[in-house]
mmCIF file of C-alpha atoms in Angstrom:
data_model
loop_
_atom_site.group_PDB
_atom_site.id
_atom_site.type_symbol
_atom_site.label_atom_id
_atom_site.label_comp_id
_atom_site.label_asym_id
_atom_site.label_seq_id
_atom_site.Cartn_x
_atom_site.Cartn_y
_atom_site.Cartn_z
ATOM 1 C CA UNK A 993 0.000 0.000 0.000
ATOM 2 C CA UNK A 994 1.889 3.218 -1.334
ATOM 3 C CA UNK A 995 2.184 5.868 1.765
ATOM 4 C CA UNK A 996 0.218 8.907 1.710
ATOM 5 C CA UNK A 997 1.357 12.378 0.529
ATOM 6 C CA UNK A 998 1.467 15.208 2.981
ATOM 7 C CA UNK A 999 -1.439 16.837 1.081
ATOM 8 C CA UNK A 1000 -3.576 13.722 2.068
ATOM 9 C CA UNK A 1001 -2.051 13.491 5.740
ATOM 10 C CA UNK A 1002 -3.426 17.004 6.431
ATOM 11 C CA UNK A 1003 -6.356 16.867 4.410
ATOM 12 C CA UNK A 1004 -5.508 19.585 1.828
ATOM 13 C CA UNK A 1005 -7.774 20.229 -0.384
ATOM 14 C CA UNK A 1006 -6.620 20.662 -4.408
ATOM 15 C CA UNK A 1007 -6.840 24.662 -4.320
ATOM 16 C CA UNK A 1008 -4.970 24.607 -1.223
ATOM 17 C CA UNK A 1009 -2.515 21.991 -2.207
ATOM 18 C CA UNK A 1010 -2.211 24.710 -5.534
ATOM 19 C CA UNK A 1011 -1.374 26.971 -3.524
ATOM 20 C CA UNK A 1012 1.190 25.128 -1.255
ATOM 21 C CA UNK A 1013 3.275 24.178 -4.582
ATOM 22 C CA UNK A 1014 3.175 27.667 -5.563
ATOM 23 C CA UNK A 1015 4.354 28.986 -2.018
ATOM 24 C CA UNK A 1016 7.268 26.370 -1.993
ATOM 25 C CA UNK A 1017 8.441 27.693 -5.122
ATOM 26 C CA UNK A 1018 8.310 31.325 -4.454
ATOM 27 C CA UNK A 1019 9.677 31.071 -0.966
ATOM 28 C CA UNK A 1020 12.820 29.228 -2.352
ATOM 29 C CA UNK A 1021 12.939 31.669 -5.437
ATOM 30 C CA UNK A 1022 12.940 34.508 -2.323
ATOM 31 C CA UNK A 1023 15.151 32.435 -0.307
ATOM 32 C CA UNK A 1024 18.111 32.199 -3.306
ATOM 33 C CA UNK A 1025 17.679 35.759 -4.137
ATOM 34 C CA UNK A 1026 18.265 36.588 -0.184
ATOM 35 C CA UNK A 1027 21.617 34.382 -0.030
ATOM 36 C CA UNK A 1028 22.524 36.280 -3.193
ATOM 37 C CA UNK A 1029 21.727 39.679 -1.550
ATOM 38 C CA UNK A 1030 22.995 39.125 1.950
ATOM 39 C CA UNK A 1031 25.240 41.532 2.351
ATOM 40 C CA UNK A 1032 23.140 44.024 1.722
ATOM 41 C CA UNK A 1033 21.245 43.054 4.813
ATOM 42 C CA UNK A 1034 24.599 42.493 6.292
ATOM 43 C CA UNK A 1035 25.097 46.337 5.481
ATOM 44 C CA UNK A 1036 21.822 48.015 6.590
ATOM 45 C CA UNK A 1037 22.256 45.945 10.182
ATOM 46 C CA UNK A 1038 25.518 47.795 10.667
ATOM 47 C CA UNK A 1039 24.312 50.920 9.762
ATOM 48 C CA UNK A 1040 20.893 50.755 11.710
ATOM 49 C CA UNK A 1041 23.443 50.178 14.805
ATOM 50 C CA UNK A 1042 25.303 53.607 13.661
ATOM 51 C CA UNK A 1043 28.741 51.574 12.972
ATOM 52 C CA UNK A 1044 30.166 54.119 10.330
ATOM 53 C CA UNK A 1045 33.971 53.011 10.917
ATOM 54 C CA UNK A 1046 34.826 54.259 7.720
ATOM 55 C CA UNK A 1047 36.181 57.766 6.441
ATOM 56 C CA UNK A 1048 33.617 60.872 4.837
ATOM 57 C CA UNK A 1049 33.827 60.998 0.659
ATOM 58 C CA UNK A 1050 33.424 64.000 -0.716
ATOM 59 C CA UNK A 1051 30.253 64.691 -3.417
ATOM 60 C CA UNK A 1052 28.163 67.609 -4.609
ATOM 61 C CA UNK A 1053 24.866 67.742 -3.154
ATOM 62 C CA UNK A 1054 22.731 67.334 -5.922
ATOM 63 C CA UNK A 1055 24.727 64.659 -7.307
ATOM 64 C CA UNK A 1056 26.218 66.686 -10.265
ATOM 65 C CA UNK A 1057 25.582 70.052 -9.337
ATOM 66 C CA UNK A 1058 25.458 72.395 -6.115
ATOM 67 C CA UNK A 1059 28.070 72.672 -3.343
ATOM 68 C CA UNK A 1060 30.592 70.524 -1.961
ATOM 69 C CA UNK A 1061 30.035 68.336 0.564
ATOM 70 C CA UNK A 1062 30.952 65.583 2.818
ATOM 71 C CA UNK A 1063 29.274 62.012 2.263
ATOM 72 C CA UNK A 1064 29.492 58.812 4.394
ATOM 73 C CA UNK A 1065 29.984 55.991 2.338
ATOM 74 C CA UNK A 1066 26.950 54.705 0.299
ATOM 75 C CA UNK A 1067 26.052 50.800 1.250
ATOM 76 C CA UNK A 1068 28.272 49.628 -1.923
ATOM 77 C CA UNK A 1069 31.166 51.401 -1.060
ATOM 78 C CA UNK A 1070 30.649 50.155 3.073
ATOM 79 C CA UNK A 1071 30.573 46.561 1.826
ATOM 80 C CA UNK A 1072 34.031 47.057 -0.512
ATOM 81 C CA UNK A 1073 35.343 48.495 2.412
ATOM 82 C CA UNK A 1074 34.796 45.821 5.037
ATOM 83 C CA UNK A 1075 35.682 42.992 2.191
ATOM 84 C CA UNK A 1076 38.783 44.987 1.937
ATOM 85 C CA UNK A 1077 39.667 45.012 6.014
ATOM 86 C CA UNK A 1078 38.196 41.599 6.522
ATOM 87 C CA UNK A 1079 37.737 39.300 3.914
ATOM 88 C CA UNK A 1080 35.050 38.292 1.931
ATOM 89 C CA UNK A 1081 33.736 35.572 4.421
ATOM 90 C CA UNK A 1082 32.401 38.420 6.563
ATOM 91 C CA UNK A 1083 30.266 39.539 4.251
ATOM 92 C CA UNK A 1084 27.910 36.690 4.892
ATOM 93 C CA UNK A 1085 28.704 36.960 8.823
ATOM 94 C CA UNK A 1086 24.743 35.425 10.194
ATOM 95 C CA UNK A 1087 23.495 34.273 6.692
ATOM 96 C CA UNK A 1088 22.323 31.057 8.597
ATOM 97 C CA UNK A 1089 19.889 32.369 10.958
ATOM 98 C CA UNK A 1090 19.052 35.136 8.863
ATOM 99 C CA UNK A 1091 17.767 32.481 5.937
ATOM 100 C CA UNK A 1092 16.115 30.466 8.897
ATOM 101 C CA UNK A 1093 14.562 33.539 10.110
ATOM 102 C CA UNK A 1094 13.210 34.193 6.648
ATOM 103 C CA UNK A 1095 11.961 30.593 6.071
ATOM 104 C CA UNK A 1096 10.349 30.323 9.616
ATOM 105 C CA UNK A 1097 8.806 33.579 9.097
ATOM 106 C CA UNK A 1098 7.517 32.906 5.385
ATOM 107 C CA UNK A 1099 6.146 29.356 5.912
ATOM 108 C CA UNK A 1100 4.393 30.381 9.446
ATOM 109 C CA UNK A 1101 2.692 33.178 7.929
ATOM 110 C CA UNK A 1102 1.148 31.232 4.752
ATOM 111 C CA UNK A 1103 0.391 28.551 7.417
ATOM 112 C CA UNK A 1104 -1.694 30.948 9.226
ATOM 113 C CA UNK A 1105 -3.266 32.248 5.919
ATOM 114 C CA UNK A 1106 -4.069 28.896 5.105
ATOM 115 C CA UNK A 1107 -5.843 28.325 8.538
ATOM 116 C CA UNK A 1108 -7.666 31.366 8.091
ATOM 117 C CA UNK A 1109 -8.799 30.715 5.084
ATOM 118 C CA UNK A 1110 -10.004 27.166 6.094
ATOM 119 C CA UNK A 1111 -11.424 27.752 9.346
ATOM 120 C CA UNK A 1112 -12.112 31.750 9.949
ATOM 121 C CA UNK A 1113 -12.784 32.695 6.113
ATOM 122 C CA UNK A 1114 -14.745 36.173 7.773
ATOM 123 C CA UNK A 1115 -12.129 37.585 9.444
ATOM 124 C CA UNK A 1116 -11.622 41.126 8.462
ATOM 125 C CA UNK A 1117 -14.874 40.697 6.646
ATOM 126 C CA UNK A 1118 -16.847 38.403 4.410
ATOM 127 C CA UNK A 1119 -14.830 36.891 1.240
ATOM 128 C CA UNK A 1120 -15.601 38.971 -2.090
ATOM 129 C CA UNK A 1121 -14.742 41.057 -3.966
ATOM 130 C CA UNK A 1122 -11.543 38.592 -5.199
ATOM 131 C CA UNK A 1123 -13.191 37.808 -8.742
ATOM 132 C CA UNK A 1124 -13.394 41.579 -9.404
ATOM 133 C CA UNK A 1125 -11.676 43.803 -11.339
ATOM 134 C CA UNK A 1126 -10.569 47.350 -8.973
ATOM 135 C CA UNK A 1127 -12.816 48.991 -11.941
ATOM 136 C CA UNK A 1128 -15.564 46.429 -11.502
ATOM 137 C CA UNK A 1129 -16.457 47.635 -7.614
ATOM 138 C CA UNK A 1130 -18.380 50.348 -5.578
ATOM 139 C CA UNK A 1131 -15.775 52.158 -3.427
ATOM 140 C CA UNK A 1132 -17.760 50.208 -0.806
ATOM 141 C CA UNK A 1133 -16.696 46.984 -2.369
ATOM 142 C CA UNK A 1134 -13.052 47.990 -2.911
ATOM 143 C CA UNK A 1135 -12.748 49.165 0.696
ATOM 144 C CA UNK A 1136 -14.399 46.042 2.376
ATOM 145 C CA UNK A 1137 -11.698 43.711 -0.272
ATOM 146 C CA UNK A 1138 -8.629 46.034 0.514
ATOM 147 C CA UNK A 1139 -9.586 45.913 4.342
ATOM 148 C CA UNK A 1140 -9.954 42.106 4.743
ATOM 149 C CA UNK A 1141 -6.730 41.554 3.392
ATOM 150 C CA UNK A 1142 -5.178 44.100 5.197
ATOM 151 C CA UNK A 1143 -6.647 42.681 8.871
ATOM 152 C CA UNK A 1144 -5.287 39.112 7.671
ATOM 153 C CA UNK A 1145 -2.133 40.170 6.577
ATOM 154 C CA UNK A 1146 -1.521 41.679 10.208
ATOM 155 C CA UNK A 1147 -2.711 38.345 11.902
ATOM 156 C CA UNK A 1148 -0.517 36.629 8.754
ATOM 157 C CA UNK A 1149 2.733 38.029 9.296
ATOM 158 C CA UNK A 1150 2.236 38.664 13.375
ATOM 159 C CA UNK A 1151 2.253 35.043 13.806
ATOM 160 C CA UNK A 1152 5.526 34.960 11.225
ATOM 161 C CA UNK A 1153 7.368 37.600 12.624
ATOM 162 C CA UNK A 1154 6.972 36.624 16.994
ATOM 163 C CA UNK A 1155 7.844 32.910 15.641
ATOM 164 C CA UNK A 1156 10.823 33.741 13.417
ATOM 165 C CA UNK A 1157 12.198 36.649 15.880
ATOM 166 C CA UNK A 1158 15.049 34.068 17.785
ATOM 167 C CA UNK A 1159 16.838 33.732 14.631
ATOM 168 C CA UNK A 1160 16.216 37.449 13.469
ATOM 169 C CA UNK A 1161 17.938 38.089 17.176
ATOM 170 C CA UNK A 1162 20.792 35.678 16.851
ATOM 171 C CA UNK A 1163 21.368 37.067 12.968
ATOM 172 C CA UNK A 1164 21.475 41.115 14.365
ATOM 173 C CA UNK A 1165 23.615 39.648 17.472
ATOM 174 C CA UNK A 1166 25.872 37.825 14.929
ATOM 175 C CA UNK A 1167 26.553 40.824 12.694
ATOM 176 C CA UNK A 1168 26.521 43.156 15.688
ATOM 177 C CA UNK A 1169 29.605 41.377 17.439
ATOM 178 C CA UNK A 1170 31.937 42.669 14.456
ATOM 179 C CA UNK A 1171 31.774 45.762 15.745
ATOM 180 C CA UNK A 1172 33.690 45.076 18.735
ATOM 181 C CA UNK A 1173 35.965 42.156 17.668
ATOM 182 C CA UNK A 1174 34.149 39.575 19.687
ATOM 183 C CA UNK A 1175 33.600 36.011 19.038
ATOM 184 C CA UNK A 1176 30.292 35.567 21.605
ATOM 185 C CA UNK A 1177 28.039 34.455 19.117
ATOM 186 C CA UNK A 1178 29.901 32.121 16.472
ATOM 187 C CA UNK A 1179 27.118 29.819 15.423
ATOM 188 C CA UNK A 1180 23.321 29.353 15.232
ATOM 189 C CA UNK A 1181 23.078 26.560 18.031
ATOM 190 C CA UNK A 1182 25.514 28.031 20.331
ATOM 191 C CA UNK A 1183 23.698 31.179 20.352
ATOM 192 C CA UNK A 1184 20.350 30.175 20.818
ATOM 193 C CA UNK A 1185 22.009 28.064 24.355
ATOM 194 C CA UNK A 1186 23.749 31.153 25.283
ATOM 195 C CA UNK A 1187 20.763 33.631 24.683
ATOM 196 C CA UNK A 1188 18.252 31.101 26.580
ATOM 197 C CA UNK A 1189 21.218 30.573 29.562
ATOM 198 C CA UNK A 1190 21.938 34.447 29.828
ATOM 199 C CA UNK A 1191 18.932 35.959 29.048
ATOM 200 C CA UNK A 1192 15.867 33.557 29.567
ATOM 201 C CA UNK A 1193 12.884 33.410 27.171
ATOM 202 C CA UNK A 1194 13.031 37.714 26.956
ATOM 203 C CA UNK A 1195 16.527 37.638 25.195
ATOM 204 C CA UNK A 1196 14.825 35.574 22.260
ATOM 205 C CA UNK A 1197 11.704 38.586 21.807
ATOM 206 C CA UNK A 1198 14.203 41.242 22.274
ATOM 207 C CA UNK A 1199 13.073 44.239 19.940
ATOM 208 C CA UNK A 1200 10.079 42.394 18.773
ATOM 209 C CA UNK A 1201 7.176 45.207 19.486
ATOM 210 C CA UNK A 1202 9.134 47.913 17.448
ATOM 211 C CA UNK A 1203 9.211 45.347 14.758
ATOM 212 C CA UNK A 1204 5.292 44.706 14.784
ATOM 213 C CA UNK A 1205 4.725 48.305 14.901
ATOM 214 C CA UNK A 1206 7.047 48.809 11.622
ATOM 215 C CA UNK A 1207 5.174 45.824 10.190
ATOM 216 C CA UNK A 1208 1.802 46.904 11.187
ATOM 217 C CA UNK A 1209 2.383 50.856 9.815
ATOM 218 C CA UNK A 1210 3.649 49.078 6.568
ATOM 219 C CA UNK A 1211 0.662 46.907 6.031
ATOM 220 C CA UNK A 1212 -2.155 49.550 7.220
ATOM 221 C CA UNK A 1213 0.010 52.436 5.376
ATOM 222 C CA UNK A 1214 0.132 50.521 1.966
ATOM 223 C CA UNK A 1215 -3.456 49.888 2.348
ATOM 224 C CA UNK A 1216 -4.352 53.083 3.099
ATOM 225 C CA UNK A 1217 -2.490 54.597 0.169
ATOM 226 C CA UNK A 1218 -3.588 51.752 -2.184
ATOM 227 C CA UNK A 1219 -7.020 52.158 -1.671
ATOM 228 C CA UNK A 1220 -6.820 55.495 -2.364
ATOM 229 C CA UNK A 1221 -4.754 55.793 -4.970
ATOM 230 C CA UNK A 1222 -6.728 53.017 -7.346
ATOM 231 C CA UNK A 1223 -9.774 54.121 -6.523
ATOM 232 C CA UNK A 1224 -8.781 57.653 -7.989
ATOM 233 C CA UNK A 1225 -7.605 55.513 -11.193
ATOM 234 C CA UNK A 1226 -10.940 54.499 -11.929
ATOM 235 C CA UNK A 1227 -12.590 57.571 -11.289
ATOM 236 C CA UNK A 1228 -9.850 58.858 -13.937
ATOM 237 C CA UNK A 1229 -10.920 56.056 -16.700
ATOM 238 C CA UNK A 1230 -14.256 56.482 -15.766
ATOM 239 C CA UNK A 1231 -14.699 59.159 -18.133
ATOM 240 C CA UNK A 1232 -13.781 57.575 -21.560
ATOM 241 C CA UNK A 1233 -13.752 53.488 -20.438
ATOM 242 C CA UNK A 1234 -13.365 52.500 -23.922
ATOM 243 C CA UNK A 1235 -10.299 54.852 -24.500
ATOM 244 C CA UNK A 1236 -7.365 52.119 -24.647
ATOM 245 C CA UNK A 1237 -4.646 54.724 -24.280
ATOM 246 C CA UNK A 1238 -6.111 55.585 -21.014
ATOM 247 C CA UNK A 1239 -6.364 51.984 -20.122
ATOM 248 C CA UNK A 1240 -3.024 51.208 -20.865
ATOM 249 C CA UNK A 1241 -1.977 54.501 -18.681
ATOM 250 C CA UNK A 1242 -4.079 53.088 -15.986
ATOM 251 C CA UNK A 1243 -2.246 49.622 -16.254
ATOM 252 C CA UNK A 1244 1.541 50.951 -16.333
ATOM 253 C CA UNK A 1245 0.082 53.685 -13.333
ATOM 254 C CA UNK A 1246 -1.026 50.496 -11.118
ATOM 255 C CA UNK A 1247 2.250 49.339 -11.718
ATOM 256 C CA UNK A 1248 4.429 51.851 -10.832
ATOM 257 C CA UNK A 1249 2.434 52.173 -7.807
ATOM 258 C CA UNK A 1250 3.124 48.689 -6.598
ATOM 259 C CA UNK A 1251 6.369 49.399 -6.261
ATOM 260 C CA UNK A 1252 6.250 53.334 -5.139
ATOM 261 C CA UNK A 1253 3.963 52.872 -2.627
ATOM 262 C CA UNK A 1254 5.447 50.487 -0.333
ATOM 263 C CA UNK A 1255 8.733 52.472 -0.521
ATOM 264 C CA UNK A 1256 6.924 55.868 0.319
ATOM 265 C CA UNK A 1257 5.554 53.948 3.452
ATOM 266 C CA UNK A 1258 8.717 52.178 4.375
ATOM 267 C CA UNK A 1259 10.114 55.965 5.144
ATOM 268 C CA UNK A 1260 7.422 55.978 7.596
ATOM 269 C CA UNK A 1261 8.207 52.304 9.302
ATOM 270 C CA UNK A 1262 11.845 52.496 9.279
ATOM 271 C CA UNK A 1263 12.363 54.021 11.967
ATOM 272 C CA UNK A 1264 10.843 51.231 13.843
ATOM 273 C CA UNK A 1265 13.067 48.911 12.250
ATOM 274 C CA UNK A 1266 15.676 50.430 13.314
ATOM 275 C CA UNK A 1267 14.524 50.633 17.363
ATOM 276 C CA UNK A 1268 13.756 46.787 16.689
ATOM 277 C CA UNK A 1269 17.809 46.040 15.885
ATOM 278 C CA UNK A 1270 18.740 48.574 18.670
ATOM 279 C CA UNK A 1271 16.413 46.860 20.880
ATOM 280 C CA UNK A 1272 17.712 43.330 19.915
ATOM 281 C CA UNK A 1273 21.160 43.972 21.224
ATOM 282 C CA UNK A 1274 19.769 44.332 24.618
ATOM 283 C CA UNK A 1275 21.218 42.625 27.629
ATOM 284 C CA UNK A 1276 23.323 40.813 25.091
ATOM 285 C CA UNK A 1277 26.659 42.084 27.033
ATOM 286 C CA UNK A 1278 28.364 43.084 23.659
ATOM 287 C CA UNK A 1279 30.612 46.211 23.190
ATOM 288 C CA UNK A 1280 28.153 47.952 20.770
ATOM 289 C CA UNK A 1281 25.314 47.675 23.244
ATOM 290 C CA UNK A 1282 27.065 49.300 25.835
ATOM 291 C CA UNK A 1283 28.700 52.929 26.389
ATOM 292 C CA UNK A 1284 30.268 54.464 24.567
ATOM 293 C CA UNK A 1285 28.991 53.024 21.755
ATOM 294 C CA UNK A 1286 25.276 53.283 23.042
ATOM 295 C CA UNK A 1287 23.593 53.683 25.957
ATOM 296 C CA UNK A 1288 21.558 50.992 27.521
ATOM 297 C CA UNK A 1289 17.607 50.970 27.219
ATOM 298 C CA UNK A 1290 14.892 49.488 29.786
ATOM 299 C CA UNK A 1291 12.320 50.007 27.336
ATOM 300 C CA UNK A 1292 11.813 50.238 23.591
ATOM 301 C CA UNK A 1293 10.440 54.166 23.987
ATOM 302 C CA UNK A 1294 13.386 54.796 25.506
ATOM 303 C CA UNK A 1295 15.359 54.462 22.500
ATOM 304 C CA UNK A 1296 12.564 55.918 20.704
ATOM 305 C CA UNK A 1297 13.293 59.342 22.578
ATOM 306 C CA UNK A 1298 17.058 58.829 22.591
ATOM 307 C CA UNK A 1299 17.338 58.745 18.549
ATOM 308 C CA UNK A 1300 14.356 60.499 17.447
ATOM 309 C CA UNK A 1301 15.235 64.248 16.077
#
C-alpha cells in the first residue's frame, strides 16, 4: 500500500494543495535571491546600529551640481570596504539564521493564511470582492476587499514575525559582534544556548514590538495609500472606459504604484526597524550595546526618545 502524501495526511484540499506548490516555489525563489543579496542586509544591520567606521567621501549635493560636501559611504562602497579590512567571508557573517529567520517567518505566515482561510474565512470581513476587477467595484466593495486583506495580513505576518524573531535576534547579534571584535556568538546553536542561559525566554523577543509596529504601519500604510490611490484611477478612466490609451496609462500607473507605494511607506516604518535592531542587542553584554557606543535601554520608547530628532 503506497504511503500517503502530505497533502492527504493534512487533508488539503486541491486549491490549497495549488497553492502550497506555488508557495514552496516562491519562498525558495525569495530564499536564493536573499543568499545572493545578503550583504546588503549584512550592510543596513551595521548601519541601523550607527557603525560608520569608515572615512567621509566627498560629493556635490545634488549629485552633479550644487556645493561641496561631505558624504558617508553609500552601502556599496561600506561593503568594498569591510571585504577589503576583513575578507570576503564576513560579508555573509549570520546568513544562517538570517535564511532560517526568513523561512520560519515565510512558511508560518502562509500557514496561518491557510488556517484562516479554512477555518475563519470572515475575518476582516466576508470573502468577495476577489473575482473583481478594482474597476468592476463600488468604493464600498473595494474598501471592504482592501480591508480584509489588510486585517489578515496583520494576523498573517504577526504570527511569522513573533515565531521567526530568535533567529532574526541571533542574525542582528551575529553581525553586531563585528563591531567590537568579539567572538560571543559564532554559530546558530551556540547562540540560541547562550541567549536562553543568559537571558531567559526575553533575550529571544528582544526588539520584537518595534518590529510589529514597523510591520503593522507598513501593512495599514500601503493599504491606506492603495485604496486610495486606485480608486482615484478608476474615477480617472471612468470618463472615456473605452479609451485604450487611457487603459493602458491606468495599467503601467497600477504598476508603478506597486512598487512606489510600499517604498513611500517604508520611510514611515523604518524608523521602527531600526529601534527593533537597537532593541535586539539588549542585555546581550556586547561592546556595541554598551557605552560608549550606546547607551543601555529598559524600554523600547526609551530608545525611541534617545534617537528620534
Amino acid at each position: 500500500m503506497p504511503e500517503p502524501t502530505v497533502a492527504q495526511v493534512v487533508n488539503l484540499s486541491q486549491e490549497e494543495e495549488n497553492r502550497v506548490k506555488e508557495f514552496s516555489q516562491r519562498i525558495l525563489g525569495k530564499t536564493a535571491v536573499g543568499v545572493v543579496t545578503y550583504p546588503l542586509t549584512f550592510a543596513k544591520t551595521l548601519h541601523q546600529i550607527g557603525h560608520e567606521p569608515f572615512p567621509l567621501t566627498t560629493g556635490k549635493v545634488f549629485v552633479f551640481a550644487g556645493r561641496d560636501a561631505y558624504f558617508l559611504p553609500n552601502t556599496f562602497k561600506y561593503l568594498k570596504n569591510v571585504y577589503k579590512d576583513q575578507g570576503f567571508k564576513t560579508l555573509f557573517t549570520g546568513l544562517d539564521a538570517g535564511i532560517l529567520s526568513h523561512l520560519t517567518g515565510g512558511v508560518f505566515s502562509f500557514v496561518t493564511e491557510l488556517y484562516l482561510d479554512r477555518y475563519y474565512p470572515e475575518i476582516g470581513g466576508k470573502p468577495s470582492g476577489a473575482e473583481k476587477e478594482e474597476a468592476e467595484m463600488t468604493d464600498h466593495e473595494s474598501f471592504n476587499f482592501h480591508f480584509r486583506k489588510a486585517v489578515r495580513d496583520t494576523i498573517c505576518c504577526t504570527v511569522g514575525t513573533i515565531v521567526s524573531r530568535p533567529l532574526t535576534v541571533v542574525m542582528i547579534r551575529e553581525v553586531a559582534q563585528l563591531v567590537g571584535g568579539e567572538q560571543k556568538y559564532n554559530s546558530l546553536c551556540g547562540s540560541i544556548l547562550r541567549i536562553g542561559f543568559e537571558e531567559g525566554p526575553n533575550g529571544f523577543f528582544s526588539g520584537l514590538v518595534p518590529a510589529l509596529i514597523a510591520q503593522g504601519i507598513t501593512i495599514w500604510g500601503c493599504f491606506a495609500l492603495s485604496y486610495g490611490l486606485e480608486r482615484a484611477l478608476v474615477r480617472a478612466q471612468e470618463g472615456n472606459p473605452d479609451d485604450e490609451a487611457a487603459k493602458k496609462a491606468t495599467k503601467d500607473a497600477r504598476s508603478v504604484l506597486r512598487v512606489v507605494v510600499p517604498f513611500f511607506v517604508n520611510s514611515f516604518s523604518y524608523p521602527f526597524s531600526v529601534i527593533s535592531t537597537v532593541m535586539s542587542l539588549n542585555g546581550s553584554g556586547l561592546a556595541v550595546s554598551l557605552l560608549p557606543y550606546s547607551p543601555s535601554f529598559n524600554y523600547w520608547g526609551d530608545c525611541y526618545d534617545y534617537l528620534k530628532p
